Short mmCIF file of C-alpha atoms in Angstrom, two decimals:
data_model
loop_
_atom_site.label_atom_id
_atom_site.label_comp_id
_atom_site.label_asym_id
_atom_site.label_seq_id
_atom_site.Cartn_x
_atom_site.Cartn_y
_atom_site.Cartn_z
CA MET R 26 140.55 113.89 98.28
CA ASN R 27 137.20 115.59 98.06
CA THR R 28 134.71 115.09 100.86
CA THR R 29 131.14 116.27 101.26
CA LYS R 30 129.73 117.46 104.55
CA LYS R 31 126.19 118.39 105.47
CA VAL R 32 126.54 121.23 107.90
CA LEU R 33 124.54 123.90 109.69
CA PHE R 34 126.01 127.35 110.20
CA TYR R 35 124.22 129.07 113.04
CA PHE R 36 124.45 132.85 113.13
CA PRO R 37 123.92 134.57 116.42
CA LYS R 38 122.20 137.95 116.09
CA SER R 39 123.83 140.45 113.66
CA GLU R 40 126.75 138.35 112.41
CA THR R 41 125.37 138.03 108.95
CA GLU R 42 126.85 140.88 106.97
CA LYS R 43 129.71 139.01 105.29
CA PRO R 44 129.03 137.20 102.01
CA ILE R 45 129.98 133.87 103.52
CA VAL R 46 128.92 131.63 100.65
CA TYR R 47 130.84 133.72 98.12
CA GLN R 48 134.02 133.43 100.16
CA LEU R 49 133.58 129.71 100.73
CA VAL R 50 133.61 129.30 96.98
CA LYS R 51 136.24 131.84 96.06
CA ASP R 52 138.78 131.67 98.89
CA TYR R 53 138.36 128.07 100.01
CA ASN R 54 137.59 126.30 96.70
CA LEU R 55 134.44 124.71 98.08
CA MET R 56 131.37 123.56 96.19
CA VAL R 57 128.28 124.73 98.01
CA ASN R 58 124.76 123.32 97.83
CA ILE R 59 122.33 125.25 100.02
CA PHE R 60 119.30 123.34 101.30
CA ARG R 61 117.77 125.93 103.54
CA ALA R 62 118.67 129.37 104.80
CA LYS R 63 117.19 132.05 106.97
CA VAL R 64 119.40 135.09 107.10
CA THR R 65 117.70 138.26 108.30
CA PRO R 66 119.53 141.39 109.54
CA ASP R 67 119.49 141.78 113.34
CA GLU R 68 118.01 138.34 113.89
CA GLU R 69 119.61 134.99 114.51
CA GLY R 70 119.75 132.85 111.40
CA TYR R 71 121.03 129.66 109.82
CA LEU R 72 122.42 128.22 106.67
CA LEU R 73 121.97 124.51 106.06
CA LEU R 74 124.15 123.26 103.25
CA ASP R 75 126.38 120.64 101.70
CA ILE R 76 129.98 121.64 101.21
CA THR R 77 132.30 119.63 98.99
CA GLY R 78 136.04 120.11 98.72
CA ASP R 79 139.47 119.11 99.92
CA SER R 80 139.34 118.33 103.62
CA SER R 81 142.18 120.77 104.38
CA ASP R 82 140.19 123.49 102.59
CA ILE R 83 137.13 122.59 104.65
CA ASP R 84 139.18 122.82 107.85
CA ARG R 85 140.51 126.25 106.86
CA ALA R 86 137.00 127.41 105.99
CA TYR R 87 135.70 126.22 109.35
CA GLN R 88 138.40 128.19 111.16
CA TRP R 89 137.47 131.33 109.27
CA ILE R 90 133.72 130.79 109.85
CA ARG R 91 134.29 130.28 113.57
CA SER R 92 136.38 133.47 113.69
CA LEU R 93 133.23 135.33 112.60
CA GLY R 94 131.40 134.04 115.65
CA VAL R 95 129.31 131.64 113.56
CA GLN R 96 128.70 128.23 115.11
CA ILE R 97 129.21 125.07 113.04
CA ARG R 98 127.06 122.01 113.70
CA GLU R 99 127.64 118.87 111.69
CA ASP R 100 125.25 116.65 113.60
CA VAL R 101 122.16 118.73 112.99
CA LYS R 102 119.36 117.29 110.92
CA GLY R 103 116.73 119.90 110.19
CA MET R 104 114.15 117.37 109.09
CA ARG R 105 112.84 115.00 111.69
CA TRP R 106 110.88 111.83 110.90
CA ASP R 107 108.99 110.35 113.82
CA GLU R 108 109.06 106.60 113.33
CA ASN R 109 106.16 106.06 115.74
CA GLY R 110 104.06 108.83 114.23
CA CYS R 111 104.59 107.35 110.75
CA THR R 112 101.93 104.81 109.82
CA SER R 113 103.82 103.67 106.72
CA CYS R 114 100.92 104.69 104.50
CA GLY R 115 103.50 105.80 101.95
CA ALA R 116 101.76 109.00 100.86
CA CYS R 117 105.16 110.74 101.00
CA ILE R 118 106.95 108.34 98.68
CA THR R 119 106.12 110.04 95.38
CA GLN R 120 106.55 113.52 96.90
CA CYS R 121 110.11 113.04 98.16
CA PRO R 122 112.47 114.13 95.34
CA THR R 123 115.53 112.20 96.55
CA ALA R 124 113.88 109.04 97.89
CA ALA R 125 115.12 109.87 101.39
CA LEU R 126 111.67 108.63 102.39
CA HIS R 127 111.33 105.24 100.74
CA ILE R 128 110.08 101.67 101.10
CA PRO R 129 113.15 99.42 101.37
CA ASP R 130 111.15 96.15 101.34
CA ARG R 131 108.11 95.95 99.08
CA ARG R 132 106.89 92.85 100.92
CA THR R 133 106.42 94.51 104.31
CA MET R 134 105.77 97.98 102.78
CA ARG R 135 107.36 99.80 105.75
CA VAL R 136 108.42 103.39 105.13
CA TRP R 137 111.96 104.40 106.12
CA PHE R 138 113.75 107.75 106.27
CA GLU R 139 117.39 108.04 105.25
CA ALA R 140 118.50 111.37 106.67
CA ASP R 141 121.66 111.58 104.54
CA LYS R 142 119.61 111.70 101.35
CA CYS R 143 117.29 114.47 102.60
CA ILE R 144 117.68 117.85 100.88
CA GLU R 145 115.28 119.61 103.27
CA CYS R 146 112.69 120.47 100.61
CA MET R 147 110.07 119.98 103.33
CA ASN R 148 107.43 118.56 100.97
CA CYS R 149 106.81 115.77 103.46
CA ILE R 150 106.19 118.19 106.31
CA THR R 151 103.26 119.74 104.47
CA LEU R 152 101.95 116.54 102.95
CA CYS R 153 102.25 113.84 105.64
CA PRO R 154 98.63 113.19 106.68
CA PHE R 155 99.78 112.13 110.16
CA GLY R 156 102.22 114.97 110.89
CA ALA R 157 105.08 112.47 111.23
CA CYS R 158 107.60 114.80 109.56
CA SER R 159 108.63 118.05 111.21
CA SER R 160 111.40 120.61 111.13
CA GLN R 161 113.66 121.36 114.06
CA PHE R 162 113.96 124.99 113.01
CA MET Y 22 82.39 71.71 106.12
CA LYS Y 23 82.65 73.37 109.55
CA SER Y 24 80.17 75.36 111.59
CA TYR Y 25 80.71 78.59 113.53
CA GLU Y 26 80.09 76.59 116.74
CA GLU Y 27 82.81 74.07 115.90
CA ILE Y 28 85.29 76.82 115.07
CA ASN Y 29 84.44 78.74 118.26
CA ARG Y 30 84.90 75.56 120.33
CA ARG Y 31 88.36 75.14 118.82
CA ILE Y 32 89.15 78.81 119.54
CA GLU Y 33 88.03 78.41 123.16
CA ALA Y 34 90.21 75.31 123.48
CA LYS Y 35 93.11 77.40 122.05
CA LYS Y 36 93.42 74.85 119.25
CA ALA Y 37 92.23 76.92 116.32
CA VAL Y 38 94.42 77.04 113.23
CA VAL Y 39 94.60 80.69 112.21
CA LEU Y 40 96.47 82.26 109.28
CA THR Y 41 96.58 85.80 107.95
CA ALA Y 42 95.15 86.47 104.49
CA GLU Y 43 98.76 86.82 103.31
CA GLU Y 44 99.99 83.54 104.82
CA VAL Y 45 97.02 81.54 103.57
CA ILE Y 46 98.04 82.12 99.92
CA GLU Y 47 101.23 80.07 100.18
CA TYR Y 48 99.70 77.58 102.60
CA VAL Y 49 96.97 76.62 100.15
CA GLU Y 50 99.42 76.51 97.25
CA LYS Y 51 101.38 73.91 99.20
CA LYS Y 52 98.54 71.86 100.71
CA GLY Y 53 95.76 72.18 98.15
CA ILE Y 54 92.31 73.60 98.82
CA GLU Y 55 90.56 70.48 100.14
CA GLU Y 56 93.29 69.54 102.60
CA ALA Y 57 93.84 73.12 103.78
CA ALA Y 58 90.09 73.70 104.25
CA LYS Y 59 90.03 70.81 106.74
CA GLU Y 60 92.96 72.25 108.69
CA VAL Y 61 92.46 76.01 108.67
CA ASP Y 62 89.75 77.43 110.96
CA VAL Y 63 90.12 81.16 110.52
CA VAL Y 64 91.82 83.60 108.12
CA THR Y 65 92.42 87.11 109.44
CA THR Y 66 92.02 90.12 107.15
CA ALA Y 67 92.84 93.75 107.95
CA THR Y 68 93.12 97.27 106.71
CA PHE Y 69 94.39 100.63 107.97
CA GLY Y 70 93.47 103.84 106.25
CA ALA Y 71 91.51 107.09 106.21
CA MET Y 72 87.80 106.42 106.65
CA CYS Y 73 85.93 109.70 106.51
CA SER Y 74 82.53 108.34 107.44
CA SER Y 75 83.52 107.70 111.04
CA GLY Y 76 82.64 109.30 114.33
CA CYS Y 77 81.37 108.64 117.82
CA PHE Y 78 78.42 109.12 120.09
CA LEU Y 79 79.39 110.63 123.43
CA ASN Y 80 77.49 111.01 126.67
CA PHE Y 81 79.00 113.67 128.95
CA GLY Y 82 76.96 113.03 132.08
CA HIS Y 83 74.88 115.74 133.75
CA SER Y 84 76.29 118.89 135.33
CA THR Y 85 74.77 120.72 138.29
CA PRO Y 86 72.59 122.52 137.46
CA ARG Y 87 71.62 120.56 134.37
CA ILE Y 88 72.02 121.71 130.76
CA ARG Y 89 70.12 120.59 127.67
CA ILE Y 90 72.93 121.15 125.18
CA THR Y 91 71.97 122.73 121.86
CA GLU Y 92 75.46 123.45 120.54
CA ALA Y 93 78.74 121.98 121.72
CA TRP Y 94 82.41 121.93 120.77
CA LEU Y 95 85.30 119.67 121.80
CA ASP Y 96 88.62 121.49 121.37
CA ASP Y 97 86.69 123.98 119.19
CA VAL Y 98 85.38 121.23 116.89
CA LEU Y 99 81.59 121.35 116.52
CA LEU Y 100 79.56 118.34 117.65
CA TYR Y 101 76.10 117.37 116.47
CA SER Y 102 73.81 118.04 119.45
CA GLY Y 103 70.36 117.55 117.99
CA ILE Y 104 69.79 114.54 120.23
CA ALA Y 105 69.20 114.14 123.98
CA ALA Y 106 70.44 116.66 126.59
CA VAL Y 107 74.05 115.57 127.07
CA ASP Y 108 74.49 113.24 124.09
CA ALA Y 109 76.41 114.35 121.01
CA TYR Y 110 77.99 112.97 117.84
CA LEU Y 111 81.51 113.90 116.89
CA GLY Y 112 82.30 113.40 113.20
CA ALA Y 113 85.75 112.71 111.77
CA THR Y 114 85.71 115.37 109.03
CA GLN Y 115 84.40 118.28 111.12
CA LEU Y 116 86.78 121.25 110.90
CA ARG Y 117 87.89 123.29 113.88
CA HIS Y 118 85.98 126.53 114.45
CA ASN Y 119 87.60 129.37 112.45
CA ASP Y 120 89.70 127.02 110.30
CA PRO Y 121 90.30 129.06 107.13
CA ALA Y 122 89.76 125.85 105.11
CA ASN Y 123 90.64 126.45 101.46
CA MET Y 124 90.31 130.24 101.67
CA ASP Y 125 94.08 130.12 102.05
CA TYR Y 126 94.53 127.54 99.28
CA PRO Y 127 95.63 124.87 99.77
CA GLY Y 128 94.39 124.69 103.36
CA ALA Y 129 96.53 122.84 105.90
CA PHE Y 130 93.63 121.38 107.93
CA LYS Y 131 95.89 120.67 110.89
CA PHE Y 132 93.16 119.78 113.37
CA GLY Y 133 89.58 118.57 113.28
CA GLY Y 134 87.15 115.87 114.36
CA GLY Y 135 89.54 113.01 113.60
CA HIS Y 136 92.20 114.59 115.80
CA VAL Y 137 89.76 115.06 118.70
CA ILE Y 138 88.83 111.37 118.42
CA GLU Y 139 92.55 110.50 118.43
CA LYS Y 140 93.07 112.60 121.58
CA LEU Y 141 90.07 111.01 123.31
CA VAL Y 142 91.28 107.47 122.60
CA ALA Y 143 94.78 108.44 123.79
CA GLY Y 144 93.21 109.50 127.11
CA LYS Y 145 94.20 113.16 126.66
CA PRO Y 146 92.06 115.98 128.08
CA VAL Y 147 89.89 117.97 125.67
CA GLN Y 148 87.90 121.12 126.28
CA LEU Y 149 84.12 120.87 126.23
CA PHE Y 150 82.24 124.11 125.53
CA ALA Y 151 78.45 123.92 125.36
CA LEU Y 152 75.53 126.30 124.99
CA SER Y 153 71.80 126.07 125.56
CA TYR Y 154 68.71 128.27 125.71
CA GLY Y 155 67.79 127.06 129.20
CA THR Y 156 64.58 125.37 130.30
CA ASP Y 157 62.79 124.98 133.61
CA ASP Y 158 64.27 121.53 134.12
CA TYR Y 159 67.63 122.27 132.43
CA PRO Y 160 68.40 125.85 133.54
CA ARG Y 161 72.12 126.05 132.70
CA ARG Y 162 72.83 128.01 129.53
CA GLU Y 163 76.58 127.58 129.16
CA LEU Y 164 79.45 125.42 130.33
CA ARG Y 165 83.19 125.11 129.78
CA THR Y 166 85.17 122.24 131.27
CA TYR Y 167 87.88 119.70 130.50
CA ILE Y 168 87.12 116.03 130.06
CA THR Y 169 88.92 112.81 129.17
CA ILE Y 170 87.34 109.68 127.72
CA HIS Y 171 87.35 108.18 131.24
CA ASP Y 172 84.93 110.89 132.42
CA LEU Y 173 82.37 110.00 129.77
CA ASN Y 174 79.57 107.56 130.41
CA GLN Y 175 79.76 106.29 126.85
CA ALA Y 176 82.05 106.86 123.91
CA ILE Y 177 80.80 104.57 121.18
CA MET Y 178 82.28 104.73 117.73
CA VAL Y 179 79.55 104.49 115.09
CA ASN Y 180 80.92 104.60 111.57
CA PRO Y 181 78.45 104.67 108.67
CA ARG Y 182 81.06 103.66 106.12
CA ASN Y 183 84.34 101.79 106.61
CA CYS Y 184 86.30 99.12 104.74
CA TYR Y 185 85.58 100.03 101.12
CA GLN Y 186 85.84 96.75 99.25
CA ASN Y 187 88.09 98.25 96.58
CA TYR Y 188 89.05 101.77 95.56
CA ASN Y 189 90.08 104.09 92.75
CA VAL Y 190 93.65 104.78 91.83
CA ALA Y 191 93.79 108.57 91.52
CA VAL Y 192 95.87 110.39 88.91
CA ASN Y 193 95.89 113.93 87.55
CA ALA Y 194 95.80 114.29 83.76
CA GLY Y 195 95.30 118.05 84.07
CA GLU Y 196 97.77 120.89 83.94
CA ARG Y 197 98.03 122.04 87.54
CA PRO Y 198 98.62 120.23 90.83
CA ILE Y 199 95.41 119.13 92.54
CA TYR Y 200 94.83 118.43 96.21
CA THR Y 201 92.52 115.46 96.84
CA TYR Y 202 91.56 113.04 99.59
CA LEU Y 203 94.14 110.75 97.98
CA GLY Y 204 96.83 113.37 98.44
CA LEU Y 205 98.65 115.78 96.15
CA LEU Y 206 98.40 114.69 92.53
CA LYS Y 207 100.95 116.22 90.21
CA PRO Y 208 99.82 117.27 86.74
CA GLY Y 209 100.52 115.23 83.62
CA LEU Y 210 100.19 111.81 85.31
CA LYS Y 211 103.34 112.29 87.40
CA ASN Y 212 102.09 110.23 90.34
CA ALA Y 213 99.26 107.86 91.27
CA SER Y 214 97.69 107.31 94.67
CA TYR Y 215 95.70 104.27 95.80
CA SER Y 216 94.05 103.21 99.03
CA SER Y 217 93.50 99.54 99.82
CA ALA Y 218 95.28 96.74 101.63
CA GLY Y 219 94.66 94.57 98.53
CA GLN Y 220 95.07 90.88 99.35
CA LEU Y 221 94.75 91.61 103.10
CA SER Y 222 91.62 93.76 102.82
CA PRO Y 223 88.50 92.25 104.47
CA LEU Y 224 85.90 92.46 101.71
CA LEU Y 225 88.35 91.49 98.96
CA ASN Y 226 88.70 88.17 100.78
CA ASP Y 227 84.94 87.69 100.99
CA PRO Y 228 83.75 89.23 97.73
CA TYR Y 229 80.12 88.06 98.00
CA TYR Y 230 79.72 88.70 101.74
CA GLU Y 231 79.36 84.99 102.57
CA THR Y 232 80.75 85.39 106.10
CA ILE Y 233 80.95 89.15 106.70
CA GLY Y 234 77.40 90.37 107.34
CA ILE Y 235 75.34 92.30 109.85
CA GLY Y 236 76.37 91.11 113.31
CA THR Y 237 79.85 89.88 112.35
CA ALA Y 238 82.37 90.51 115.13
CA VAL Y 239 85.23 92.76 114.03
CA TRP Y 240 88.43 94.09 115.57
CA LEU Y 241 88.01 97.85 115.47
CA ALA Y 242 91.19 99.62 116.58
CA GLY Y 243 91.82 97.02 119.27
CA ALA Y 244 88.24 96.84 120.57
CA ARG Y 245 85.78 94.07 119.78
CA GLY Y 246 83.08 95.60 117.61
CA HIS Y 247 80.44 94.63 115.12
CA VAL Y 248 79.10 95.24 111.65
CA TYR Y 249 75.76 96.97 112.39
CA ALA Y 250 74.54 97.57 108.83
CA GLU Y 251 75.63 97.71 105.22
CA GLY Y 252 77.91 100.70 104.84
CA THR Y 253 76.63 103.81 103.10
CA GLN Y 254 77.10 103.77 99.31
CA PHE Y 255 77.08 99.95 99.50
CA SER Y 256 77.03 98.79 95.91
CA SER Y 257 77.31 95.04 95.47
CA LEU Y 258 76.20 95.33 91.85
CA CYS Y 259 79.50 96.30 90.36
CA GLU Y 260 81.97 95.14 87.79
CA ARG Y 261 83.70 91.98 89.02
CA GLY Y 262 86.62 89.95 87.75
CA PRO Y 263 86.45 86.23 86.89
CA ASN Y 264 87.30 85.55 90.57
CA ASP Y 265 84.17 87.54 91.60
CA VAL Y 266 86.39 90.23 93.12
CA PRO Y 267 85.06 93.77 92.51
CA MET Y 268 87.11 95.91 90.14
CA GLU Y 269 85.76 99.15 91.66
CA GLY Y 270 84.46 100.55 94.99
CA ALA Y 271 81.58 98.07 95.65
CA GLY Y 272 80.75 96.96 99.20
CA THR Y 273 81.23 98.91 102.43
CA LEU Y 274 80.64 98.20 106.13
CA ALA Y 275 79.00 100.19 108.93
CA LEU Y 276 80.96 99.42 112.10
CA THR Y 277 80.59 100.12 115.79
CA ALA Y 278 82.70 99.47 118.90
CA ASP Y 279 83.40 100.85 122.36
CA MET Y 280 85.95 103.62 121.96
CA LYS Y 281 87.09 103.22 125.57
CA LYS Y 282 88.57 99.84 124.63
CA MET Y 283 90.48 101.08 121.59
CA HIS Y 284 94.24 101.48 121.28
CA PRO Y 285 95.53 104.93 120.19
CA LYS Y 286 97.95 103.47 117.63
CA TRP Y 287 95.02 102.50 115.41
CA VAL Y 288 92.94 105.69 115.76
CA ARG Y 289 94.73 108.56 114.04
CA GLY Y 290 93.66 112.02 113.00
CA VAL Y 291 94.42 112.79 109.37
CA SER Y 292 95.23 116.15 107.73
CA LEU Y 293 94.89 116.24 103.97
CA VAL Y 294 96.32 119.43 102.48
CA GLY Y 295 93.76 121.25 100.35
CA TYR Y 296 91.06 118.71 101.19
CA GLY Y 297 90.23 118.52 104.89
CA VAL Y 298 90.52 116.39 107.99
CA SER Y 299 89.66 112.75 108.49
CA LEU Y 300 90.32 109.75 110.68
CA ALA Y 301 92.49 106.73 109.92
CA LEU Y 302 91.38 103.49 111.53
CA GLY Y 303 92.80 100.03 111.86
CA ILE Y 304 90.29 97.24 111.30
CA GLY Y 305 90.64 93.48 111.38
CA ILE Y 306 87.96 90.98 110.36
CA PRO Y 307 88.22 87.22 110.88
CA ILE Y 308 86.87 84.96 108.15
CA PRO Y 309 85.72 81.52 109.33
CA ILE Y 310 86.75 78.77 106.93
CA LEU Y 311 83.36 77.04 106.77
CA ASN Y 312 84.08 75.29 103.46
CA PRO Y 313 86.69 75.06 100.67
CA GLN Y 314 84.93 77.75 98.60
CA ILE Y 315 85.31 80.34 101.39
CA LEU Y 316 88.96 79.34 101.79
CA LYS Y 317 89.54 79.66 98.05
CA ARG Y 318 88.29 83.25 98.19
CA THR Y 319 90.76 84.15 100.94
CA THR Y 320 93.68 83.03 98.77
CA VAL Y 321 93.13 85.94 96.39
CA LYS Y 322 96.43 87.71 95.81
CA ASP Y 323 97.48 91.23 94.83
CA SER Y 324 98.15 90.20 91.21
CA GLU Y 325 94.48 89.08 90.88
CA ILE Y 326 92.87 92.23 92.29
CA TYR Y 327 92.34 95.15 89.93
CA ALA Y 328 91.54 98.81 90.61
CA PRO Y 329 90.41 101.46 88.13
CA VAL Y 330 92.71 104.39 87.34
CA VAL Y 331 90.67 107.59 87.45
CA ASP Y 332 91.58 111.15 86.46
CA TYR Y 333 90.77 113.31 89.49
CA SER Y 334 91.25 116.56 87.57
CA GLN Y 335 88.19 116.00 85.34
CA ASP Y 336 86.54 112.58 85.31
CA TYR Y 337 86.10 112.16 89.07
CA PRO Y 338 84.67 115.61 89.91
CA ASN Y 339 82.36 115.53 86.88
CA ARG Y 340 81.34 111.86 87.25
CA THR Y 341 82.05 111.03 83.61
CA GLY Y 342 82.55 107.36 84.49
CA LYS Y 343 85.64 107.26 82.31
CA ILE Y 344 88.61 105.27 83.51
CA LEU Y 345 92.15 105.40 82.17
CA GLY Y 346 92.72 101.68 82.66
CA ARG Y 347 92.95 99.01 85.34
CA VAL Y 348 96.00 98.00 87.32
CA SER Y 349 96.61 95.22 89.83
CA TYR Y 350 97.64 95.73 93.43
CA ALA Y 351 100.83 93.82 92.67
CA GLU Y 352 101.70 96.57 90.17
CA LEU Y 353 100.56 99.32 92.55
CA LYS Y 354 102.68 97.93 95.39
CA SER Y 355 105.74 97.60 93.13
CA GLY Y 356 105.96 101.41 93.14
CA GLU Y 357 105.16 101.98 89.47
CA ILE Y 358 102.24 101.46 87.12
CA THR Y 359 101.76 102.13 83.42
CA VAL Y 360 98.93 104.48 82.46
CA GLN Y 361 98.33 105.27 78.80
CA GLY Y 362 101.82 104.02 78.00
CA LYS Y 363 103.38 106.28 80.60
CA ARG Y 364 105.26 105.01 83.67
CA VAL Y 365 103.73 106.53 86.77
CA PRO Y 366 105.18 106.21 90.31
CA THR Y 367 102.65 105.06 92.93
CA SER Y 368 102.06 105.71 96.59
CA SER Y 369 99.32 104.68 98.98
CA MET Y 370 96.99 106.38 101.43
CA SER Y 371 96.34 103.16 103.33
CA SER Y 372 99.10 101.37 105.21
CA TYR Y 373 99.79 97.79 104.16
CA ALA Y 374 102.42 97.59 106.92
CA TYR Y 375 99.83 98.44 109.60
CA ALA Y 376 97.25 96.14 108.00
CA LEU Y 377 99.77 93.30 108.23
CA GLU Y 378 100.40 94.11 111.89
CA ILE Y 379 96.66 94.10 112.63
CA ALA Y 380 96.13 90.77 110.83
CA GLU Y 381 98.89 89.32 113.06
CA ILE Y 382 97.43 90.81 116.25
CA LEU Y 383 93.96 89.44 115.48
CA LYS Y 384 95.50 86.06 114.60
CA ASP Y 385 97.22 85.96 118.00
CA GLU Y 386 94.05 86.99 119.84
CA ILE Y 387 92.09 84.19 118.17
CA ARG Y 388 94.87 81.64 118.83
CA ARG Y 389 94.91 82.63 122.50
CA GLY Y 390 91.15 82.05 122.65
CA GLU Y 391 90.41 85.74 123.28
CA PHE Y 392 88.41 86.57 120.17
CA LEU Y 393 85.38 84.44 119.30
CA LEU Y 394 83.60 84.66 115.98
CA SER Y 395 79.96 85.61 115.63
CA PRO Y 396 77.85 84.39 112.72
CA PRO Y 397 76.09 87.15 110.80
CA LEU Y 398 72.48 87.81 111.80
CA GLU Y 399 71.73 88.93 108.28
CA ARG Y 400 73.53 88.84 104.95
CA LEU Y 401 74.57 92.08 103.27
CA PRO Y 402 72.38 92.87 100.26
CA LEU Y 403 73.37 91.41 96.92
CA GLY Y 404 72.06 93.16 93.83
CA LYS Y 405 72.28 96.64 95.27
CA SER Y 406 73.65 99.63 93.37
CA MET Y 407 74.45 103.24 94.22
CA LYS Y 408 72.17 106.03 93.04
CA PRO Y 409 73.42 109.49 92.06
CA LEU Y 410 71.76 112.72 93.21
CA PRO Y 411 69.84 114.51 90.49
CA ILE Y 412 69.77 118.29 90.81
CA ARG Y 413 66.24 119.39 90.00
CA GLY Y 414 63.86 122.31 90.56
CA ARG Y 415 60.74 122.09 92.72
CA SER Y 416 58.34 121.37 89.82
CA GLN Y 417 60.43 118.83 87.92
#
């Protein structure tokens, strides 16, 4: 049974020499979809991605990743939408490629953010006139 | 037929029948115009959106020794100081000192006049820096201090143009993305942006300014304010539909209210990438149901209000007057319109959700007897159009 997980790999300083993504694909049979990454030598970094594969393969991959000293965080959402900062103007709606930001009810016209659909393109962060969207890292 | 006095007496007695401009549509469909006009006293209209022609007069009080301010900044945003010693005007679209603007295109415009106004209304401290040349009676030549709105003697919002009656729908028929006051427009008609509360919007519910005039009491961001003049660019001579509703910009309102009585939720700084800064305001205007005709006008619905679709890559900047078509607010709010046979996704710069909330708040204030209506002192001008600016040499 294939499952998909949105996950953040956090690299403490200087643990970034191994080609992690390559090995996730080759050795652990995982499909990888990278949303955001910042991997710089001698600095801490991160990789925010979707991984899809057999859950036992994911477990094995996690073990290997942890053995490299890389931290795994499944609860992290890079993009943050501040419900109170959002005025529901809707300026973001046509700029969000996956409709993570959308208007569920066209009668009340309230904007809503569905974090699971977000691919971290960060269009909304630049374009929200009210600064309601921000990034945690 | 009812008079303002009768309606105000019913409001004071907490017996007024008040509906929002959205609710009144169905109510009249059920009851019929004549019957409903007898029952309904007030219909509340509202809007929330960016209104660039906004700002406030501030009085800082006098320092010791005194200063006759010639230049001043709040949080590095320049004020207009060409008035009395410690008076100044803070405008919504003023950029912060040293903002690179569009030199680093597209500029981010993170902070400006609108944001300072937002901070003031929220009661947050802002830095005042002021300069002068010094006089015998005002010897101080410089000051730097921190103030909040509570320290000021007056903070009066005075907005030359709010509540545009109707507005363009902006699209981009060009070949590169463009950054406008209606947001980022993708090339090849890939998105459309509009800015009106449609059926809830004040002047769309009173298309010929029968009740909204100079002196009308308005709800400006939670404070009781007034219409003090026709808004700038007021243009009542415009194309109108069979229901008299303008099919383009048309009327505007100049509004004023005490900023100390405003609520921060409805006063919000705006950053428009590649364009600049502005201020979004929430405004509610009650319409007294003096007769069935006035009620009929408030029942206008999104499907009966049309806005022109304008290409902001060419036709808007060059004032060609060309439009690509007209679409209704019902279509705009559905999330998709058709322009030149092409399906175009829509989004808005004004918040219908907030407008709805404001219409409800004003309705409740009137029902509780807290907001009385004031009849206009003067009607807004009919038969007025907007003139362009000719560019000419000295001798022409």
